[in-house]
Amino acid sequence: MGRSMIDLPSRFLRNLEPWRSAAHWRIAFSGGLDSTVLLHLLADLAKTESIPALSAIHIHHGLQAAADAWPQHCQSVCDALGVPLLIERVRVQPGASLERAARNARYAVFSALTQANDMLLTGQHRDDQAETLLFRLLRGAGVRGLSGMPQQRPVGQGTLIRPLLDVTRAELERYAQAHSLSWIEDPSNQDRQFSRNYLRHQVMPVLSERWPQAQANMARSAAHLREAQGLLDELAQIDLAQAATAHEFEWLGLSSLELAPLAALSAARQRNAISHWLEPFTQLPDTDHWSGWTDLCDAAPDASPIWRLADGELHRSAGRLWWLSGGWLHTPVIGAEWQSPASALRLADNGHVTFSGQTPVGPLRIAYRQGGEVMQLADRGHRDLKRLLNERAVPGFVRGRLPLLFRGDELLAVANLPGLDGHAQDGWKLHWLPTDEDQGLS
C-alpha cells in the first residue's frame, strides 16, 4: 500500500512524459474524487518539475440542486492550490439519455476551449475502463467500442489525455485520504437507474468477489482489443490507398473513392475500410443498417444509389463513392441574373462562379439543368446537354447543380467542363467553385 502511494506520482509523471512540451495543461475539474486527485497531483508536480502552464475548468450542468454549490467548492480548491479556474455553465438538451446529453454539452465546451498544442486532462481510471468495456459489451459493440477509452484522442485543436487509466479507484482514494483532500460526492452517482451506476454498484462488486482481478483483466482485454483495432486501422489504410485514385473531378473538393478496388475485397474488409473512411464525417451505422452499403454496391451499373447516414449521404456515381453533406444536400435555387459579370456571382447553396478572360456580352444569367437543353458546339453542331454530360461521365449528383451560362435562351457554357466551359475564339471561360471558402465574396 505504501509502495503504491510513493509510486503513484512517478507513474503519473511517466504517463505524461510525451506531453511535457505542450503549451498548456487544462484539467477537467468536476470536483469529484478522480479530478480532485488529478488536480492535486499536477499542482504538486508543478512545485518540483518543469511542466506546462496549468489551469482547470469546471462545467456546471445545472441538472440538480446540489450542483449549485459545486462551483464555489471547486474555486476554493483551485485557490488553495494556486491553479486558475474557469467555470462554464451549459444548457443540457433534454433527450433519451441524460448522461449522453450532459456529456455532449461538456465536450462541446472542451472542444471550443482546447487550442493547438493544448492538452485537456481528465480523471478516468482503471475501474472506469472496466465499466466502459462491460457497458459496451452489453450494448453489442464491436472491436472499436470494446477497446474502451483511449489514453489520448483529439479534442478541439488539441489533445485529450487520460493519465490515470492505469490507476485504480482504491489507489485514488488512498492518495486523497493521505493528503486530506475533500471532494464532492455527486448524489446522482448513487442513482441505480443510470446504467453505469448499476454496473458500478450492483454488478462489479459481485464480479470482483468471485474474480478479484476482474477489473484489471477487463482493462487488459480492452488494451488487447485496442491493439487489434490498430491493426484493423492499418488494414483499412492499405485498402483505402488502393481506392484513393485520381479523377477528373478533384475540383469538386469532395472526399471520394474508386469503387472497384473496394468491391474486390471481402464483405468484412469492405466494412472495415468504409467505416475507417466515414468515421471523421458521420456517426457510423449499427450492424443492422449496413444493408444500405450492400444495396449501394449491388445496384445496377447505370443506377445512382444513395446510402443515407446520420450526418450526410454516400453516393455512388461514375464508378466512385462520394461523401456529401451540408450544402451539397440542398437543392440550389434555379438561377440568377448576372448583373456584374466582371465580379464573382455568389450562388445560393452552390458556391460562386467567375469568368477568366474577356467577359462575354450580356445580358447573362446562371441557371441549372431542367432537361432538354441543347448546346451549339463549333465542331459538332447542336448537341443535347444530357449526352454531353454522359460523354464526360459527370457524377449524377453534380448534374443538377452545374452552373449553366445562358444569354437569353442560348446555352453558352457549362462551368468547369473542358470544351464546354467557354469560347476558345473569344478567349473566356466560366469557372465554378462549388463551396465558398472565402466568405468575403459579395
Coordinates of C-alpha atoms in Angstrom, one line a residue:
M1 CA 0.0 0.0 0.0
G2 CA 2.9 2.4 0.9
R3 CA 4.7 1.5 -2.3
S4 CA 1.7 2.4 -4.5
M5 CA 1.4 5.8 -2.6
I6 CA 5.1 6.6 -3.4
D7 CA 4.8 5.1 -6.8
L8 CA 1.6 7.0 -8.0
P9 CA 3.2 10.4 -8.6
S10 CA 6.2 8.9 -10.5
R11 CA 3.9 6.6 -12.6
F12 CA 1.7 9.6 -13.3
L13 CA 4.6 11.8 -14.4
R14 CA 5.8 8.9 -16.7
N15 CA 2.4 8.7 -18.3
L16 CA 2.5 12.5 -19.0
E17 CA 6.1 12.5 -20.3
P18 CA 5.1 12.6 -24.1
W19 CA 3.2 15.9 -23.5
R20 CA 5.7 17.8 -21.4
S21 CA 6.4 20.3 -24.2
A22 CA 2.7 21.3 -24.6
A23 CA 1.7 24.9 -24.3
H24 CA -1.0 24.3 -21.7
W25 CA -2.4 21.5 -19.5
R26 CA -6.0 22.1 -18.6
I27 CA -7.7 19.9 -16.0
A28 CA -11.4 18.9 -16.5
F29 CA -12.3 19.5 -12.8
S30 CA -15.7 18.3 -11.7
G31 CA -14.7 18.4 -8.0
G32 CA -15.2 14.6 -7.6
L33 CA -12.6 12.2 -6.3
D34 CA -10.9 11.5 -9.6
S35 CA -10.4 15.0 -10.8
T36 CA -9.5 16.3 -7.3
V37 CA -6.6 13.8 -7.2
L38 CA -5.7 14.6 -10.7
L39 CA -5.6 18.4 -9.9
H40 CA -3.6 17.8 -6.7
L41 CA -1.0 15.5 -8.4
L42 CA -0.5 18.2 -11.1
A43 CA -0.2 21.1 -8.6
D44 CA 2.3 19.0 -6.6
L45 CA 4.3 18.2 -9.7
A46 CA 4.5 21.9 -10.6
K47 CA 6.5 22.6 -7.4
T48 CA 9.4 20.4 -8.4
E49 CA 9.1 19.7 -12.2
S50 CA 9.1 22.0 -15.2
I51 CA 5.6 21.4 -16.7
P52 CA 3.3 23.4 -18.9
A53 CA 1.0 26.1 -17.6
L54 CA -1.8 24.6 -15.5
S55 CA -5.4 25.7 -15.3
A56 CA -8.7 24.0 -14.6
I57 CA -12.2 24.1 -16.0
H58 CA -15.5 23.3 -14.2
I59 CA -18.6 22.6 -16.2
H60 CA -21.8 23.5 -14.4
H61 CA -24.7 21.5 -15.9
G62 CA -27.4 22.8 -13.5
L63 CA -29.2 19.4 -13.5
Q64 CA -29.6 19.1 -9.8
A65 CA -30.0 21.5 -6.8
A66 CA -26.9 20.1 -5.1
A67 CA -24.7 21.1 -8.0
D68 CA -25.2 24.8 -7.3
A69 CA -22.7 24.6 -4.5
W70 CA -20.0 22.9 -6.6
P71 CA -18.5 25.8 -8.5
Q72 CA -17.7 27.5 -5.2
H73 CA -16.1 24.3 -3.8
C74 CA -14.0 24.0 -7.0
Q75 CA -13.0 27.6 -6.8
S76 CA -11.8 27.1 -3.1
V77 CA -9.8 24.0 -4.0
C78 CA -8.1 25.8 -7.0
D79 CA -7.4 28.9 -5.0
A80 CA -5.7 26.8 -2.3
L81 CA -3.5 25.1 -4.9
G82 CA -2.8 28.3 -6.9
V83 CA -4.4 26.9 -10.1
P84 CA -6.6 29.3 -12.2
L85 CA -10.2 28.0 -12.7
L86 CA -12.7 28.7 -15.4
I87 CA -16.3 28.0 -14.6
E88 CA -18.6 27.4 -17.6
R89 CA -22.4 27.0 -17.4
V90 CA -24.0 24.8 -20.1
R91 CA -27.6 24.0 -21.1
V92 CA -28.2 20.3 -21.4
Q93 CA -30.6 19.3 -24.2
P94 CA -33.3 17.0 -23.0
G95 CA -33.4 13.6 -24.7
A96 CA -33.5 9.9 -24.3
S97 CA -30.2 9.7 -22.4
L98 CA -29.5 12.5 -19.9
E99 CA -25.9 11.1 -19.4
R100 CA -25.1 11.4 -23.1
A101 CA -26.7 14.8 -23.4
A102 CA -24.7 16.1 -20.4
R103 CA -21.5 14.6 -21.9
N104 CA -22.2 16.2 -25.3
A105 CA -22.7 19.6 -23.7
R106 CA -19.5 19.2 -21.6
Y107 CA -17.3 18.1 -24.6
A108 CA -18.7 20.9 -26.8
V109 CA -17.1 23.4 -24.3
F110 CA -13.9 21.3 -24.1
S111 CA -13.6 21.3 -27.9
A112 CA -14.1 25.0 -28.2
L113 CA -11.5 25.8 -25.5
T114 CA -8.7 23.4 -26.4
Q115 CA -6.3 25.2 -28.8
A116 CA -3.4 23.8 -30.8
N117 CA -0.7 22.2 -28.6
D118 CA -3.1 22.4 -25.6
M119 CA -3.8 19.2 -23.5
L120 CA -7.1 18.5 -21.8
L121 CA -6.5 16.1 -18.9
T122 CA -9.4 14.1 -17.5
G123 CA -9.6 11.8 -14.5
Q124 CA -10.9 8.5 -15.8
H125 CA -9.2 5.5 -14.1
R126 CA -8.9 1.7 -14.5
D127 CA -12.3 0.9 -12.8
D128 CA -14.0 3.3 -15.3
Q129 CA -12.3 1.5 -18.1
A130 CA -13.6 -1.9 -16.9
E131 CA -17.1 -0.5 -16.6
T132 CA -16.9 1.0 -20.1
L133 CA -15.9 -2.3 -21.5
L134 CA -18.7 -4.2 -19.8
F135 CA -21.3 -1.4 -20.6
R136 CA -20.3 -1.5 -24.3
L137 CA -20.2 -5.3 -24.4
L138 CA -23.8 -5.4 -23.2
R139 CA -24.8 -3.0 -26.0
G140 CA -23.3 -5.2 -28.6
A141 CA -20.2 -3.1 -29.5
G142 CA -17.6 -4.2 -32.0
V143 CA -13.8 -4.2 -31.6
R144 CA -13.6 -0.4 -31.7
G145 CA -16.1 0.1 -28.9
L146 CA -14.7 -2.7 -26.8
S147 CA -11.2 -1.2 -27.0
G148 CA -12.5 1.2 -24.3
M149 CA -11.3 4.7 -23.6
P150 CA -8.0 5.5 -25.4
Q151 CA -5.3 7.1 -23.3
Q152 CA -5.3 10.0 -25.8
R153 CA -7.5 11.3 -28.6
P154 CA -8.0 14.6 -30.4
V155 CA -10.3 17.3 -28.9
G156 CA -10.8 20.7 -30.4
Q157 CA -7.5 21.7 -31.9
G158 CA -5.5 19.9 -29.2
T159 CA -5.4 16.5 -27.4
L160 CA -7.4 14.9 -24.6
I161 CA -5.2 12.8 -22.2
R162 CA -6.3 10.3 -19.6
P163 CA -3.1 9.9 -17.4
L164 CA -4.9 7.8 -14.7
L165 CA -6.2 5.0 -16.8
D166 CA -3.7 2.5 -15.2
V167 CA -4.7 3.6 -11.6
T168 CA -7.4 2.0 -9.6
R169 CA -10.1 3.9 -7.7
A170 CA -8.8 2.4 -4.5
E171 CA -5.4 4.0 -5.2
L172 CA -7.0 7.3 -5.8
E173 CA -9.0 7.1 -2.5
R174 CA -5.8 6.2 -0.6
Y175 CA -4.0 9.2 -2.1
A176 CA -6.9 11.5 -1.3
Q177 CA -7.0 10.4 2.3
A178 CA -3.2 10.6 2.7
H179 CA -3.3 14.2 1.6
S180 CA -6.5 15.1 3.4
L181 CA -8.3 16.1 0.2
S182 CA -12.0 16.9 0.2
W183 CA -14.2 16.2 -2.8
I184 CA -17.8 16.3 -4.0
E185 CA -19.9 13.2 -3.8
D186 CA -22.4 13.6 -6.7
P187 CA -25.8 12.2 -5.4
S188 CA -26.6 11.1 -9.0
N189 CA -23.7 8.6 -8.7
Q190 CA -25.9 6.5 -6.4
D191 CA -28.9 6.5 -8.8
R192 CA -29.1 2.9 -10.0
Q193 CA -31.4 4.0 -12.9
F194 CA -28.3 5.1 -14.7
S195 CA -26.7 2.0 -16.4
R196 CA -23.2 2.8 -15.4
N197 CA -24.1 3.3 -11.7
Y198 CA -26.0 0.0 -11.8
L199 CA -22.8 -1.7 -13.2
R200 CA -20.6 0.0 -10.6
H201 CA -22.7 -0.7 -7.5
Q202 CA -24.6 -3.9 -8.3
V203 CA -22.6 -5.8 -10.9
M204 CA -18.9 -5.1 -10.4
P205 CA -18.8 -5.9 -6.7
V206 CA -20.3 -9.3 -7.4
L207 CA -17.8 -10.0 -10.2
S208 CA -14.9 -8.8 -8.1
E209 CA -15.9 -11.0 -5.2
R210 CA -15.7 -14.1 -7.4
W211 CA -12.8 -12.9 -9.6
P212 CA -10.7 -10.4 -7.6
Q213 CA -8.7 -9.5 -10.7
A214 CA -11.8 -8.9 -12.8
Q215 CA -11.3 -5.2 -13.4
A216 CA -7.6 -5.5 -14.1
N217 CA -8.3 -8.3 -16.5
M218 CA -11.1 -6.4 -18.3
A219 CA -8.8 -3.3 -18.6
R220 CA -6.2 -5.7 -20.1
S221 CA -8.7 -7.1 -22.5
A222 CA -9.6 -3.5 -23.6
A223 CA -5.8 -2.9 -24.3
H224 CA -5.7 -6.1 -26.4
L225 CA -8.8 -5.0 -28.4
R226 CA -7.2 -1.6 -28.8
E227 CA -4.2 -3.2 -30.4
A228 CA -6.5 -5.3 -32.6
Q229 CA -8.3 -2.1 -33.7
G230 CA -4.9 -0.6 -34.5
L231 CA -4.2 -3.5 -36.9
L232 CA -7.7 -3.1 -38.5
D233 CA -7.0 0.6 -39.0
E234 CA -3.7 -0.2 -40.7
L235 CA -5.5 -2.7 -43.0
A236 CA -8.1 0.0 -43.8
Q237 CA -5.4 2.4 -44.7
I238 CA -3.9 -0.1 -47.1
D239 CA -7.3 -0.8 -48.7
L240 CA -8.2 2.8 -48.9
A241 CA -4.9 3.7 -50.5
Q242 CA -5.9 1.4 -53.4
A243 CA -9.2 3.2 -53.8
A244 CA -8.0 6.8 -53.4
T245 CA -7.3 7.2 -57.1
A246 CA -7.0 10.4 -59.1
H247 CA -10.1 11.5 -61.1
E248 CA -11.3 14.3 -63.3
F249 CA -13.5 15.9 -60.7
E250 CA -10.9 16.7 -58.0
W251 CA -12.1 20.4 -58.3
L252 CA -15.4 19.4 -56.5
G253 CA -13.4 19.3 -53.3
L254 CA -15.2 16.1 -52.2
S255 CA -14.0 13.0 -50.4
S256 CA -14.2 10.2 -53.0
L257 CA -13.1 6.6 -53.5
E258 CA -13.0 4.4 -56.6
L259 CA -15.5 1.6 -56.0
A260 CA -13.9 -1.3 -58.0
P261 CA -10.9 -1.9 -55.6
L262 CA -13.2 -1.9 -52.6
A263 CA -15.8 -4.2 -54.3
A264 CA -13.0 -6.8 -54.9
L265 CA -12.5 -7.1 -51.1
S266 CA -14.3 -9.5 -48.8
A267 CA -17.5 -8.1 -47.2
A268 CA -15.9 -7.7 -43.7
R269 CA -12.9 -6.0 -45.2
Q270 CA -15.2 -3.6 -47.2
R271 CA -17.0 -2.7 -44.0
N272 CA -13.7 -2.1 -42.1
A273 CA -12.3 0.2 -44.8
I274 CA -15.5 2.2 -45.3
S275 CA -16.0 2.5 -41.5
H276 CA -12.5 3.9 -41.2
W277 CA -13.1 6.3 -44.1
L278 CA -16.5 7.5 -42.9
E279 CA -15.6 7.9 -39.2
P280 CA -14.4 11.6 -39.4
F281 CA -17.6 12.5 -41.4
T282 CA -20.5 10.9 -39.6
Q283 CA -21.8 8.8 -36.7
L284 CA -21.4 5.2 -38.0
P285 CA -24.4 3.0 -38.6
D286 CA -25.1 0.0 -36.3
T287 CA -24.8 -3.6 -37.7
D288 CA -28.5 -3.6 -38.9
H289 CA -28.0 -0.6 -41.1
W290 CA -25.0 -1.9 -43.1
S291 CA -27.5 -3.4 -45.6
G292 CA -27.5 0.2 -47.1
W293 CA -23.9 -0.4 -48.1
T294 CA -24.7 -3.7 -49.7
D295 CA -27.6 -2.2 -51.6
L296 CA -25.3 0.6 -52.8
C297 CA -22.7 -1.9 -54.1
D298 CA -25.3 -4.3 -55.7
A299 CA -27.3 -1.6 -57.6
A300 CA -27.3 -1.8 -61.4
P301 CA -24.3 -0.2 -63.1
D302 CA -26.5 2.6 -64.6
A303 CA -28.2 3.3 -61.2
S304 CA -27.2 6.2 -58.8
P305 CA -27.8 4.6 -55.4
I306 CA -27.6 6.6 -52.2
W307 CA -26.9 5.4 -48.6
R308 CA -28.3 8.0 -46.2
L309 CA -26.4 8.2 -42.9
A310 CA -26.7 10.3 -39.7
D311 CA -24.7 13.3 -41.0
G312 CA -24.8 13.1 -44.8
E313 CA -25.1 10.7 -47.7
L314 CA -22.8 8.3 -49.6
H315 CA -23.5 8.4 -53.3
R316 CA -22.3 6.0 -56.0
S317 CA -21.8 7.6 -59.4
A318 CA -19.3 7.5 -62.3
G319 CA -17.7 4.4 -60.7
R320 CA -16.8 6.2 -57.5
L321 CA -18.2 6.7 -54.0
W322 CA -18.8 10.3 -52.9
W323 CA -19.4 11.7 -49.4
L324 CA -21.9 14.5 -49.5
S325 CA -23.0 16.7 -46.6
G326 CA -24.0 20.3 -45.7
G327 CA -24.8 22.5 -48.7
W328 CA -24.4 19.5 -51.1
L329 CA -27.7 18.1 -49.8
H330 CA -29.6 21.3 -50.5
T331 CA -31.2 21.9 -53.9
P332 CA -29.8 25.1 -55.4
V333 CA -32.1 28.0 -56.3
I334 CA -33.0 27.9 -60.0
G335 CA -30.8 30.8 -61.2
A336 CA -29.7 34.4 -61.1
E337 CA -29.2 37.3 -63.4
W338 CA -25.5 38.2 -63.6
Q339 CA -25.6 41.9 -63.3
S340 CA -21.8 42.5 -63.0
P341 CA -20.0 39.7 -64.9
A342 CA -16.7 41.3 -64.1
S343 CA -17.0 40.2 -60.5
A344 CA -17.9 36.9 -58.9
L345 CA -21.6 35.8 -58.6
R346 CA -22.5 34.0 -55.4
L347 CA -25.0 31.2 -55.9
A348 CA -27.4 30.1 -53.1
D349 CA -26.1 26.8 -51.5
N350 CA -23.8 26.4 -54.5
G351 CA -20.5 28.4 -54.2
H352 CA -19.8 31.0 -56.8
V353 CA -18.9 31.5 -60.4
T354 CA -16.3 33.8 -62.1
F355 CA -15.0 34.5 -65.6
S356 CA -11.4 34.3 -66.8
G357 CA -10.5 36.2 -70.0
Q358 CA -12.8 38.7 -71.8
T359 CA -16.3 38.7 -70.3
P360 CA -19.0 37.7 -72.9
V361 CA -21.5 40.3 -73.9
G362 CA -24.8 40.1 -71.9
P363 CA -27.5 40.0 -70.7
L364 CA -26.3 36.9 -68.9
R365 CA -27.9 34.6 -66.4
I366 CA -26.9 31.5 -64.5
A367 CA -29.4 28.6 -64.4
Y368 CA -29.4 24.9 -63.7
R369 CA -30.3 21.9 -65.8
Q370 CA -34.1 21.4 -66.2
G371 CA -33.9 18.8 -69.0
G372 CA -34.0 19.2 -72.8
E373 CA -31.1 21.8 -73.0
V374 CA -29.2 21.9 -76.3
M375 CA -25.7 23.4 -76.9
Q376 CA -24.2 24.7 -80.1
L377 CA -20.6 23.3 -80.5
A378 CA -18.3 24.8 -83.1
D379 CA -17.1 21.4 -84.4
R380 CA -20.2 19.3 -83.8
G381 CA -23.3 21.4 -84.3
H382 CA -26.2 21.2 -81.8
R383 CA -25.9 18.5 -79.1
D384 CA -28.1 17.5 -76.2
L385 CA -26.7 18.6 -72.9
K386 CA -27.6 15.2 -71.3
R387 CA -25.5 13.4 -73.9
L388 CA -22.5 15.8 -73.4
L389 CA -22.7 15.1 -69.6
N390 CA -22.8 11.4 -70.3
E391 CA -19.8 11.5 -72.5
R392 CA -17.8 13.2 -69.8
A393 CA -19.1 10.8 -67.1
V394 CA -20.2 13.7 -64.9
P395 CA -21.4 12.3 -61.5
G396 CA -25.2 12.3 -61.2
F397 CA -25.4 14.5 -58.1
V398 CA -23.3 17.2 -59.8
R399 CA -25.6 17.5 -62.9
G400 CA -28.4 19.3 -61.3
R401 CA -26.1 21.9 -59.7
L402 CA -23.6 22.6 -62.5
P403 CA -23.9 26.3 -63.3
L404 CA -25.1 26.8 -66.9
L405 CA -24.5 30.2 -68.5
F406 CA -27.3 31.5 -70.7
R407 CA -27.7 34.6 -72.9
G408 CA -31.4 34.7 -73.4
D409 CA -32.3 31.1 -74.2
E410 CA -28.9 30.3 -75.7
L411 CA -26.7 28.0 -73.6
L412 CA -23.3 29.5 -73.9
A413 CA -21.2 27.4 -71.4
V414 CA -21.2 24.7 -68.7
A415 CA -18.9 25.6 -65.9
N416 CA -15.6 23.6 -65.4
L417 CA -16.2 21.0 -68.2
P418 CA -13.3 21.3 -70.7
G419 CA -14.6 22.1 -74.2
L420 CA -17.9 23.2 -72.8
D421 CA -16.8 25.8 -70.3
G422 CA -16.2 28.8 -72.6
H423 CA -15.4 30.1 -76.0
A424 CA -11.9 29.4 -77.3
Q425 CA -12.1 32.0 -80.1
D426 CA -13.3 34.8 -77.7
G427 CA -10.9 33.6 -75.0
W428 CA -13.1 33.3 -72.0
K429 CA -14.0 30.5 -69.5
L430 CA -16.6 30.0 -66.8
H431 CA -15.2 28.8 -63.5
W432 CA -17.2 27.4 -60.6
L433 CA -16.1 27.0 -57.1
P434 CA -18.7 24.6 -55.5
T435 CA -18.1 25.8 -51.9
D436 CA -17.2 29.3 -50.8
E437 CA -14.1 29.1 -48.7
D438 CA -13.8 32.9 -49.0
Q439 CA -16.8 34.3 -47.0
G440 CA -15.8 37.8 -48.1
L441 CA -17.2 37.3 -51.6
S442 CA -20.1 39.6 -52.3

